[in-house]
Amino acid sequence: MPHPARTAIVTGASRGIGAAIARRLAADGFQIVVNYAARPEAAEQVVRSIIQAGGRAYAILADVSDPAAVAVLFDQTELEYGGVDVLVNNAGIIQPGLVDLADTSEALYDRIFAVNTRGTFNTMKLAAQRLRDGGRIINFSTSVVGLALPGYAAYAGSKAAVEAMGRVFAKELRGRGITVNCVAPGPTATELFLDGKDAETVARLANLAPLQRLGQPEDIAGVVAFLASEEGGWINGQTLRVNGGIV
């Protein structure tokens, strides 16, 4: 009998790195759920681009910080495709510029942790019950955790928690054949990253890496695709800092 097609949920996939991941996994043969919390037109454009390239994709609205919305995300994915094999926790937010810990408001702290940390917790919790055996969970952190840059305390803290939860979760899924890993990009040329930065700042950040350029969304998507593949099956409980050698 033919092997059933594999299905991947990519959260925050309407633009930037998430959109690149969705397109790459679709090219690798996955059926894709393009999750989004805003910008439905952008999400539908990603879906159209995948379908036009010969793949299968479906857009689902869900705020990952809301457990009920995450349950609907899994429900709709199973109705559309029959199950879930790969979960890519790409959805996240960054700080609006540099904000020292002493100046971080409770509202900003709560918002960052709600999406970056609680959102990943919510999806992993459901994945423990509903991901098919042999699946893959790929979380997202940031190389800021390794760099410990001043002005990013709340953001780095939210992602450090994701790294720690993933390492523990990988051990808790013993016996299922499911891997849990984390990808931690450095500066990457996306709309979200470039917004509000002048040319001098962008050039300085690009020069941090020995390779002397910004990452591209496709650089990150390639690493995610490897972790989602059979060839990536022996990597488990790890954080891969995909940043051109910054840290």
PDB file of C-alpha atoms in Angstrom:
ATOM      1  CA  MET A   1       0.000   0.000   0.000  1.00  0.00           C
ATOM      2  CA  PRO A   2       1.249   3.559  -0.668  1.00  0.00           C
ATOM      3  CA  HIS A   3       2.784   5.430   2.245  1.00  0.00           C
ATOM      4  CA  PRO A   4       0.398   8.169   3.441  1.00  0.00           C
ATOM      5  CA  ALA A   5       1.517  11.714   2.716  1.00  0.00           C
ATOM      6  CA  ARG A   6       3.129  13.463   5.651  1.00  0.00           C
ATOM      7  CA  THR A   7       1.584  16.609   7.073  1.00  0.00           C
ATOM      8  CA  ALA A   8       3.339  19.601   8.644  1.00  0.00           C
ATOM      9  CA  ILE A   9       1.860  22.447  10.649  1.00  0.00           C
ATOM     10  CA  VAL A  10       3.977  25.596  10.356  1.00  0.00           C
ATOM     11  CA  THR A  11       2.898  28.282  12.810  1.00  0.00           C
ATOM     12  CA  GLY A  12       3.342  31.919  11.872  1.00  0.00           C
ATOM     13  CA  ALA A  13       3.730  30.907   8.234  1.00  0.00           C
ATOM     14  CA  SER A  14       2.141  33.854   6.436  1.00  0.00           C
ATOM     15  CA  ARG A  15       5.466  35.635   5.829  1.00  0.00           C
ATOM     16  CA  GLY A  16       9.193  35.674   6.437  1.00  0.00           C
ATOM     17  CA  ILE A  17      10.901  32.565   7.766  1.00  0.00           C
ATOM     18  CA  GLY A  18       7.609  30.740   8.317  1.00  0.00           C
ATOM     19  CA  ALA A  19       6.547  31.221   4.698  1.00  0.00           C
ATOM     20  CA  ALA A  20       9.948  30.007   3.468  1.00  0.00           C
ATOM     21  CA  ILE A  21       9.653  26.914   5.673  1.00  0.00           C
ATOM     22  CA  ALA A  22       6.145  26.174   4.405  1.00  0.00           C
ATOM     23  CA  ARG A  23       7.283  26.396   0.782  1.00  0.00           C
ATOM     24  CA  ARG A  24      10.396  24.283   1.377  1.00  0.00           C
ATOM     25  CA  LEU A  25       8.560  21.510   3.212  1.00  0.00           C
ATOM     26  CA  ALA A  26       5.891  21.496   0.500  1.00  0.00           C
ATOM     27  CA  ALA A  27       8.643  21.083  -2.109  1.00  0.00           C
ATOM     28  CA  ASP A  28       9.890  18.129  -0.055  1.00  0.00           C
ATOM     29  CA  GLY A  29       6.488  16.455  -0.321  1.00  0.00           C
ATOM     30  CA  PHE A  30       4.713  17.533   2.866  1.00  0.00           C
ATOM     31  CA  GLN A  31       1.096  18.601   2.990  1.00  0.00           C
ATOM     32  CA  ILE A  32       1.250  22.011   4.655  1.00  0.00           C
ATOM     33  CA  VAL A  33      -0.932  23.841   7.140  1.00  0.00           C
ATOM     34  CA  VAL A  34      -0.106  27.537   6.893  1.00  0.00           C
ATOM     35  CA  ASN A  35      -1.029  28.843  10.334  1.00  0.00           C
ATOM     36  CA  TYR A  36      -1.495  32.571  10.857  1.00  0.00           C
ATOM     37  CA  ALA A  37      -2.826  34.934  13.507  1.00  0.00           C
ATOM     38  CA  ALA A  38      -3.176  37.995  11.244  1.00  0.00           C
ATOM     39  CA  ARG A  39      -2.797  38.912   7.559  1.00  0.00           C
ATOM     40  CA  PRO A  40      -5.079  36.285   5.989  1.00  0.00           C
ATOM     41  CA  GLU A  41      -4.278  37.599   2.506  1.00  0.00           C
ATOM     42  CA  ALA A  42      -0.574  36.871   3.041  1.00  0.00           C
ATOM     43  CA  ALA A  43      -1.356  33.368   4.319  1.00  0.00           C
ATOM     44  CA  GLU A  44      -3.547  32.640   1.298  1.00  0.00           C
ATOM     45  CA  GLN A  45      -0.775  33.873  -0.990  1.00  0.00           C
ATOM     46  CA  VAL A  46       1.604  31.329   0.557  1.00  0.00           C
ATOM     47  CA  VAL A  47      -1.023  28.631   0.021  1.00  0.00           C
ATOM     48  CA  ARG A  48      -1.479  29.662  -3.623  1.00  0.00           C
ATOM     49  CA  SER A  49       2.254  29.629  -4.259  1.00  0.00           C
ATOM     50  CA  ILE A  50       2.505  26.087  -2.892  1.00  0.00           C
ATOM     51  CA  ILE A  51      -0.458  24.839  -4.914  1.00  0.00           C
ATOM     52  CA  GLN A  52       0.855  26.499  -8.082  1.00  0.00           C
ATOM     53  CA  ALA A  53       4.133  24.624  -7.542  1.00  0.00           C
ATOM     54  CA  GLY A  54       2.254  21.319  -7.371  1.00  0.00           C
ATOM     55  CA  GLY A  55       1.953  20.951  -3.587  1.00  0.00           C
ATOM     56  CA  ARG A  56      -0.901  20.814  -1.114  1.00  0.00           C
ATOM     57  CA  ALA A  57      -1.542  23.550   1.446  1.00  0.00           C
ATOM     58  CA  TYR A  58      -4.336  24.863   3.616  1.00  0.00           C
ATOM     59  CA  ALA A  59      -4.447  28.040   5.735  1.00  0.00           C
ATOM     60  CA  ILE A  60      -5.790  27.944   9.311  1.00  0.00           C
ATOM     61  CA  LEU A  61      -6.308  30.940  11.591  1.00  0.00           C
ATOM     62  CA  ALA A  62      -5.159  30.319  15.175  1.00  0.00           C
ATOM     63  CA  ASP A  63      -3.502  32.402  17.879  1.00  0.00           C
ATOM     64  CA  VAL A  64      -1.034  29.948  19.426  1.00  0.00           C
ATOM     65  CA  SER A  65      -1.156  31.762  22.773  1.00  0.00           C
ATOM     66  CA  ASP A  66      -4.784  30.555  23.111  1.00  0.00           C
ATOM     67  CA  PRO A  67      -5.088  26.824  24.011  1.00  0.00           C
ATOM     68  CA  ALA A  68      -8.586  26.619  22.544  1.00  0.00           C
ATOM     69  CA  ALA A  69      -7.367  28.034  19.231  1.00  0.00           C
ATOM     70  CA  VAL A  70      -4.492  25.533  19.189  1.00  0.00           C
ATOM     71  CA  ALA A  71      -6.978  22.683  19.685  1.00  0.00           C
ATOM     72  CA  VAL A  72      -8.948  23.953  16.694  1.00  0.00           C
ATOM     73  CA  LEU A  73      -5.712  24.134  14.693  1.00  0.00           C
ATOM     74  CA  PHE A  74      -5.063  20.430  15.302  1.00  0.00           C
ATOM     75  CA  ASP A  75      -8.732  19.523  14.762  1.00  0.00           C
ATOM     76  CA  GLN A  76      -8.884  21.258  11.394  1.00  0.00           C
ATOM     77  CA  THR A  77      -5.546  19.801  10.305  1.00  0.00           C
ATOM     78  CA  GLU A  78      -6.746  16.279  11.078  1.00  0.00           C
ATOM     79  CA  LEU A  79     -10.015  16.881   9.246  1.00  0.00           C
ATOM     80  CA  GLU A  80      -8.199  18.187   6.185  1.00  0.00           C
ATOM     81  CA  TYR A  81      -5.229  15.801   6.060  1.00  0.00           C
ATOM     82  CA  GLY A  82      -5.944  12.951   8.489  1.00  0.00           C
ATOM     83  CA  GLY A  83      -3.153  13.576  10.974  1.00  0.00           C
ATOM     84  CA  VAL A  84      -0.050  15.550  11.899  1.00  0.00           C
ATOM     85  CA  ASP A  85       3.562  14.423  11.457  1.00  0.00           C
ATOM     86  CA  VAL A  86       5.596  17.609  11.864  1.00  0.00           C
ATOM     87  CA  LEU A  87       5.046  20.661  14.054  1.00  0.00           C
ATOM     88  CA  VAL A  88       7.173  23.735  13.339  1.00  0.00           C
ATOM     89  CA  ASN A  89       6.773  26.319  16.102  1.00  0.00           C
ATOM     90  CA  ASN A  90       7.851  29.368  14.148  1.00  0.00           C
ATOM     91  CA  ALA A  91       5.265  31.871  15.440  1.00  0.00           C
ATOM     92  CA  GLY A  92       6.832  34.513  17.645  1.00  0.00           C
ATOM     93  CA  ILE A  93       7.268  38.200  18.329  1.00  0.00           C
ATOM     94  CA  ILE A  94      10.284  40.371  19.075  1.00  0.00           C
ATOM     95  CA  GLN A  95      10.744  43.423  21.229  1.00  0.00           C
ATOM     96  CA  PRO A  96      10.065  46.858  19.716  1.00  0.00           C
ATOM     97  CA  GLY A  97      13.736  47.816  19.747  1.00  0.00           C
ATOM     98  CA  LEU A  98      16.128  47.576  22.652  1.00  0.00           C
ATOM     99  CA  VAL A  99      14.431  47.580  26.060  1.00  0.00           C
ATOM    100  CA  ASP A 100      16.504  47.090  29.198  1.00  0.00           C
ATOM    101  CA  LEU A 101      15.039  44.735  31.766  1.00  0.00           C
ATOM    102  CA  ALA A 102      14.609  47.644  34.208  1.00  0.00           C
ATOM    103  CA  ASP A 103      12.465  49.438  31.626  1.00  0.00           C
ATOM    104  CA  THR A 104      10.424  46.418  30.488  1.00  0.00           C
ATOM    105  CA  SER A 105       6.752  46.858  31.301  1.00  0.00           C
ATOM    106  CA  GLU A 106       4.692  43.996  32.638  1.00  0.00           C
ATOM    107  CA  ALA A 107       2.463  44.308  29.579  1.00  0.00           C
ATOM    108  CA  LEU A 108       5.403  43.867  27.191  1.00  0.00           C
ATOM    109  CA  TYR A 109       6.774  40.965  29.231  1.00  0.00           C
ATOM    110  CA  ASP A 110       3.375  39.244  29.241  1.00  0.00           C
ATOM    111  CA  ARG A 111       2.906  39.726  25.494  1.00  0.00           C
ATOM    112  CA  ILE A 112       6.338  38.339  24.602  1.00  0.00           C
ATOM    113  CA  PHE A 113       5.999  35.305  26.859  1.00  0.00           C
ATOM    114  CA  ALA A 114       2.381  34.679  25.808  1.00  0.00           C
ATOM    115  CA  VAL A 115       3.317  34.092  22.181  1.00  0.00           C
ATOM    116  CA  ASN A 116       6.930  32.902  22.320  1.00  0.00           C
ATOM    117  CA  THR A 117       6.787  30.662  25.379  1.00  0.00           C
ATOM    118  CA  ARG A 118       3.159  29.846  26.135  1.00  0.00           C
ATOM    119  CA  GLY A 119       2.407  29.478  22.431  1.00  0.00           C
ATOM    120  CA  THR A 120       5.112  26.833  22.048  1.00  0.00           C
ATOM    121  CA  PHE A 121       3.975  25.156  25.271  1.00  0.00           C
ATOM    122  CA  ASN A 122       0.384  25.030  23.988  1.00  0.00           C
ATOM    123  CA  THR A 123       1.288  23.397  20.682  1.00  0.00           C
ATOM    124  CA  MET A 124       3.743  20.916  22.201  1.00  0.00           C
ATOM    125  CA  LYS A 125       1.180  19.868  24.778  1.00  0.00           C
ATOM    126  CA  LEU A 126      -1.293  18.997  22.020  1.00  0.00           C
ATOM    127  CA  ALA A 127       1.424  17.395  19.926  1.00  0.00           C
ATOM    128  CA  ALA A 128       2.177  14.972  22.769  1.00  0.00           C
ATOM    129  CA  GLN A 129      -1.298  13.539  22.275  1.00  0.00           C
ATOM    130  CA  ARG A 130      -1.858  14.017  18.554  1.00  0.00           C
ATOM    131  CA  LEU A 131       1.421  13.883  16.656  1.00  0.00           C
ATOM    132  CA  ARG A 132       1.841  10.582  14.856  1.00  0.00           C
ATOM    133  CA  ASP A 133       4.659   8.300  16.019  1.00  0.00           C
ATOM    134  CA  GLY A 134       7.928   8.995  14.233  1.00  0.00           C
ATOM    135  CA  GLY A 135       7.078  12.682  13.947  1.00  0.00           C
ATOM    136  CA  ARG A 136       9.144  15.813  14.363  1.00  0.00           C
ATOM    137  CA  ILE A 137       8.778  18.885  16.555  1.00  0.00           C
ATOM    138  CA  ILE A 138      10.946  21.849  15.586  1.00  0.00           C
ATOM    139  CA  ASN A 139      10.821  24.827  17.910  1.00  0.00           C
ATOM    140  CA  PHE A 140      12.274  28.279  17.375  1.00  0.00           C
ATOM    141  CA  SER A 141      14.646  30.169  19.632  1.00  0.00           C
ATOM    142  CA  THR A 142      17.113  32.943  18.800  1.00  0.00           C
ATOM    143  CA  SER A 143      20.873  33.358  18.759  1.00  0.00           C
ATOM    144  CA  VAL A 144      20.310  36.308  21.102  1.00  0.00           C
ATOM    145  CA  VAL A 145      20.191  33.685  23.876  1.00  0.00           C
ATOM    146  CA  GLY A 146      23.825  32.842  23.174  1.00  0.00           C
ATOM    147  CA  LEU A 147      24.898  36.425  22.551  1.00  0.00           C
ATOM    148  CA  ALA A 148      23.219  37.750  25.728  1.00  0.00           C
ATOM    149  CA  LEU A 149      22.759  41.150  24.091  1.00  0.00           C
ATOM    150  CA  PRO A 150      21.794  44.013  26.421  1.00  0.00           C
ATOM    151  CA  GLY A 151      18.295  45.252  25.736  1.00  0.00           C
ATOM    152  CA  TYR A 152      16.845  41.831  24.922  1.00  0.00           C
ATOM    153  CA  ALA A 153      16.284  40.356  28.380  1.00  0.00           C
ATOM    154  CA  ALA A 154      12.569  39.575  28.001  1.00  0.00           C
ATOM    155  CA  TYR A 155      12.905  38.285  24.443  1.00  0.00           C
ATOM    156  CA  ALA A 156      15.949  36.136  25.202  1.00  0.00           C
ATOM    157  CA  GLY A 157      14.292  34.832  28.369  1.00  0.00           C
ATOM    158  CA  SER A 158      11.172  33.769  26.481  1.00  0.00           C
ATOM    159  CA  LYS A 159      13.255  31.820  23.979  1.00  0.00           C
ATOM    160  CA  ALA A 160      15.618  30.309  26.569  1.00  0.00           C
ATOM    161  CA  ALA A 161      12.535  28.795  28.169  1.00  0.00           C
ATOM    162  CA  VAL A 162      11.582  27.282  24.797  1.00  0.00           C
ATOM    163  CA  GLU A 163      15.026  25.681  24.516  1.00  0.00           C
ATOM    164  CA  ALA A 164      14.772  24.199  28.017  1.00  0.00           C
ATOM    165  CA  MET A 165      11.240  22.857  27.526  1.00  0.00           C
ATOM    166  CA  GLY A 166      12.246  21.242  24.253  1.00  0.00           C
ATOM    167  CA  ARG A 167      15.213  19.400  25.767  1.00  0.00           C
ATOM    168  CA  VAL A 168      13.013  17.977  28.515  1.00  0.00           C
ATOM    169  CA  PHE A 169      10.137  17.206  26.144  1.00  0.00           C
ATOM    170  CA  ALA A 170      12.440  15.179  23.888  1.00  0.00           C
ATOM    171  CA  LYS A 171      13.060  12.808  26.815  1.00  0.00           C
ATOM    172  CA  GLU A 172       9.415  12.687  27.837  1.00  0.00           C
ATOM    173  CA  LEU A 173       8.455  11.380  24.391  1.00  0.00           C
ATOM    174  CA  ARG A 174      10.638   8.289  24.782  1.00  0.00           C
ATOM    175  CA  GLY A 175       9.287   5.318  22.868  1.00  0.00           C
ATOM    176  CA  ARG A 176       7.359   7.333  20.273  1.00  0.00           C
ATOM    177  CA  GLY A 177      10.150   7.892  17.753  1.00  0.00           C
ATOM    178  CA  ILE A 178       9.435  11.641  17.887  1.00  0.00           C
ATOM    179  CA  THR A 179      12.327  14.093  17.868  1.00  0.00           C
ATOM    180  CA  VAL A 180      12.228  17.548  19.454  1.00  0.00           C
ATOM    181  CA  ASN A 181      14.783  20.111  18.359  1.00  0.00           C
ATOM    182  CA  CYS A 182      15.190  23.862  18.297  1.00  0.00           C
ATOM    183  CA  VAL A 183      16.467  26.214  15.596  1.00  0.00           C
ATOM    184  CA  ALA A 184      17.985  29.509  16.762  1.00  0.00           C
ATOM    185  CA  PRO A 185      18.494  31.949  13.864  1.00  0.00           C
ATOM    186  CA  GLY A 186      20.717  34.995  13.957  1.00  0.00           C
ATOM    187  CA  PRO A 187      19.957  38.225  12.078  1.00  0.00           C
ATOM    188  CA  THR A 188      17.819  37.226   9.094  1.00  0.00           C
ATOM    189  CA  ALA A 189      16.589  39.436   6.266  1.00  0.00           C
ATOM    190  CA  THR A 190      12.858  39.403   6.901  1.00  0.00           C
ATOM    191  CA  GLU A 191      10.328  42.221   6.958  1.00  0.00           C
ATOM    192  CA  LEU A 192       9.963  41.802  10.717  1.00  0.00           C
ATOM    193  CA  PHE A 193      13.729  42.037  11.329  1.00  0.00           C
ATOM    194  CA  LEU A 194      14.420  44.926   8.942  1.00  0.00           C
ATOM    195  CA  ASP A 195      11.490  47.075  10.092  1.00  0.00           C
ATOM    196  CA  GLY A 196      12.716  50.260  11.787  1.00  0.00           C
ATOM    197  CA  LYS A 197      16.435  49.655  11.171  1.00  0.00           C
ATOM    198  CA  ASP A 198      18.507  52.092   9.134  1.00  0.00           C
ATOM    199  CA  ALA A 199      21.053  50.966   6.535  1.00  0.00           C
ATOM    200  CA  GLU A 200      23.984  51.469   8.907  1.00  0.00           C
ATOM    201  CA  THR A 201      22.435  49.237  11.559  1.00  0.00           C
ATOM    202  CA  VAL A 202      21.610  46.527   9.029  1.00  0.00           C
ATOM    203  CA  ALA A 203      25.177  46.615   7.657  1.00  0.00           C
ATOM    204  CA  ARG A 204      26.633  46.361  11.161  1.00  0.00           C
ATOM    205  CA  LEU A 205      24.457  43.373  12.017  1.00  0.00           C
ATOM    206  CA  ALA A 206      25.258  41.695   8.699  1.00  0.00           C
ATOM    207  CA  ASN A 207      28.976  42.026   9.433  1.00  0.00           C
ATOM    208  CA  LEU A 208      28.736  40.266  12.811  1.00  0.00           C
ATOM    209  CA  ALA A 209      28.965  36.866  11.156  1.00  0.00           C
ATOM    210  CA  PRO A 210      32.306  35.687   9.732  1.00  0.00           C
ATOM    211  CA  LEU A 211      30.368  35.048   6.513  1.00  0.00           C
ATOM    212  CA  GLN A 212      29.565  38.796   6.440  1.00  0.00           C
ATOM    213  CA  ARG A 213      25.932  38.747   5.420  1.00  0.00           C
ATOM    214  CA  LEU A 214      22.481  38.503   6.877  1.00  0.00           C
ATOM    215  CA  GLY A 215      20.817  35.131   6.891  1.00  0.00           C
ATOM    216  CA  GLN A 216      18.078  34.559   4.362  1.00  0.00           C
ATOM    217  CA  PRO A 217      14.756  32.858   5.195  1.00  0.00           C
ATOM    218  CA  GLU A 218      15.777  30.017   2.888  1.00  0.00           C
ATOM    219  CA  ASP A 219      18.912  29.408   4.996  1.00  0.00           C
ATOM    220  CA  ILE A 220      16.699  28.705   7.984  1.00  0.00           C
ATOM    221  CA  ALA A 221      14.156  26.718   5.968  1.00  0.00           C
ATOM    222  CA  GLY A 222      16.879  24.366   4.769  1.00  0.00           C
ATOM    223  CA  VAL A 223      17.869  23.470   8.326  1.00  0.00           C
ATOM    224  CA  VAL A 224      14.237  22.917   9.312  1.00  0.00           C
ATOM    225  CA  ALA A 225      13.764  20.685   6.267  1.00  0.00           C
ATOM    226  CA  PHE A 226      16.746  18.576   7.306  1.00  0.00           C
ATOM    227  CA  LEU A 227      15.424  18.163  10.853  1.00  0.00           C
ATOM    228  CA  ALA A 228      12.012  17.184   9.441  1.00  0.00           C
ATOM    229  CA  SER A 229      13.528  14.582   7.126  1.00  0.00           C
ATOM    230  CA  GLU A 230      14.429  10.961   7.735  1.00  0.00           C
ATOM    231  CA  GLU A 231      18.103  11.959   7.557  1.00  0.00           C
ATOM    232  CA  GLY A 232      17.587  14.250  10.568  1.00  0.00           C
ATOM    233  CA  GLY A 233      16.095  11.491  12.692  1.00  0.00           C
ATOM    234  CA  TRP A 234      19.149  10.952  14.906  1.00  0.00           C
ATOM    235  CA  ILE A 235      19.237  14.575  16.074  1.00  0.00           C
ATOM    236  CA  ASN A 236      17.131  14.987  19.189  1.00  0.00           C
ATOM    237  CA  GLY A 237      16.961  17.423  22.095  1.00  0.00           C
ATOM    238  CA  GLN A 238      19.353  19.870  20.423  1.00  0.00           C
ATOM    239  CA  THR A 239      19.466  23.594  19.658  1.00  0.00           C
ATOM    240  CA  LEU A 240      21.027  24.495  16.317  1.00  0.00           C
ATOM    241  CA  ARG A 241      22.302  28.079  16.165  1.00  0.00           C
ATOM    242  CA  VAL A 242      21.811  28.952  12.503  1.00  0.00           C
ATOM    243  CA  ASN A 243      23.607  32.270  12.326  1.00  0.00           C
ATOM    244  CA  GLY A 244      26.666  32.092  10.091  1.00  0.00           C
ATOM    245  CA  GLY A 245      29.015  31.776  13.052  1.00  0.00           C
ATOM    246  CA  ILE A 246      28.029  34.770  15.192  1.00  0.00           C
ATOM    247  CA  VAL A 247      27.948  32.638  18.338  1.00  0.00           C
TER     248      VAL A 247
END
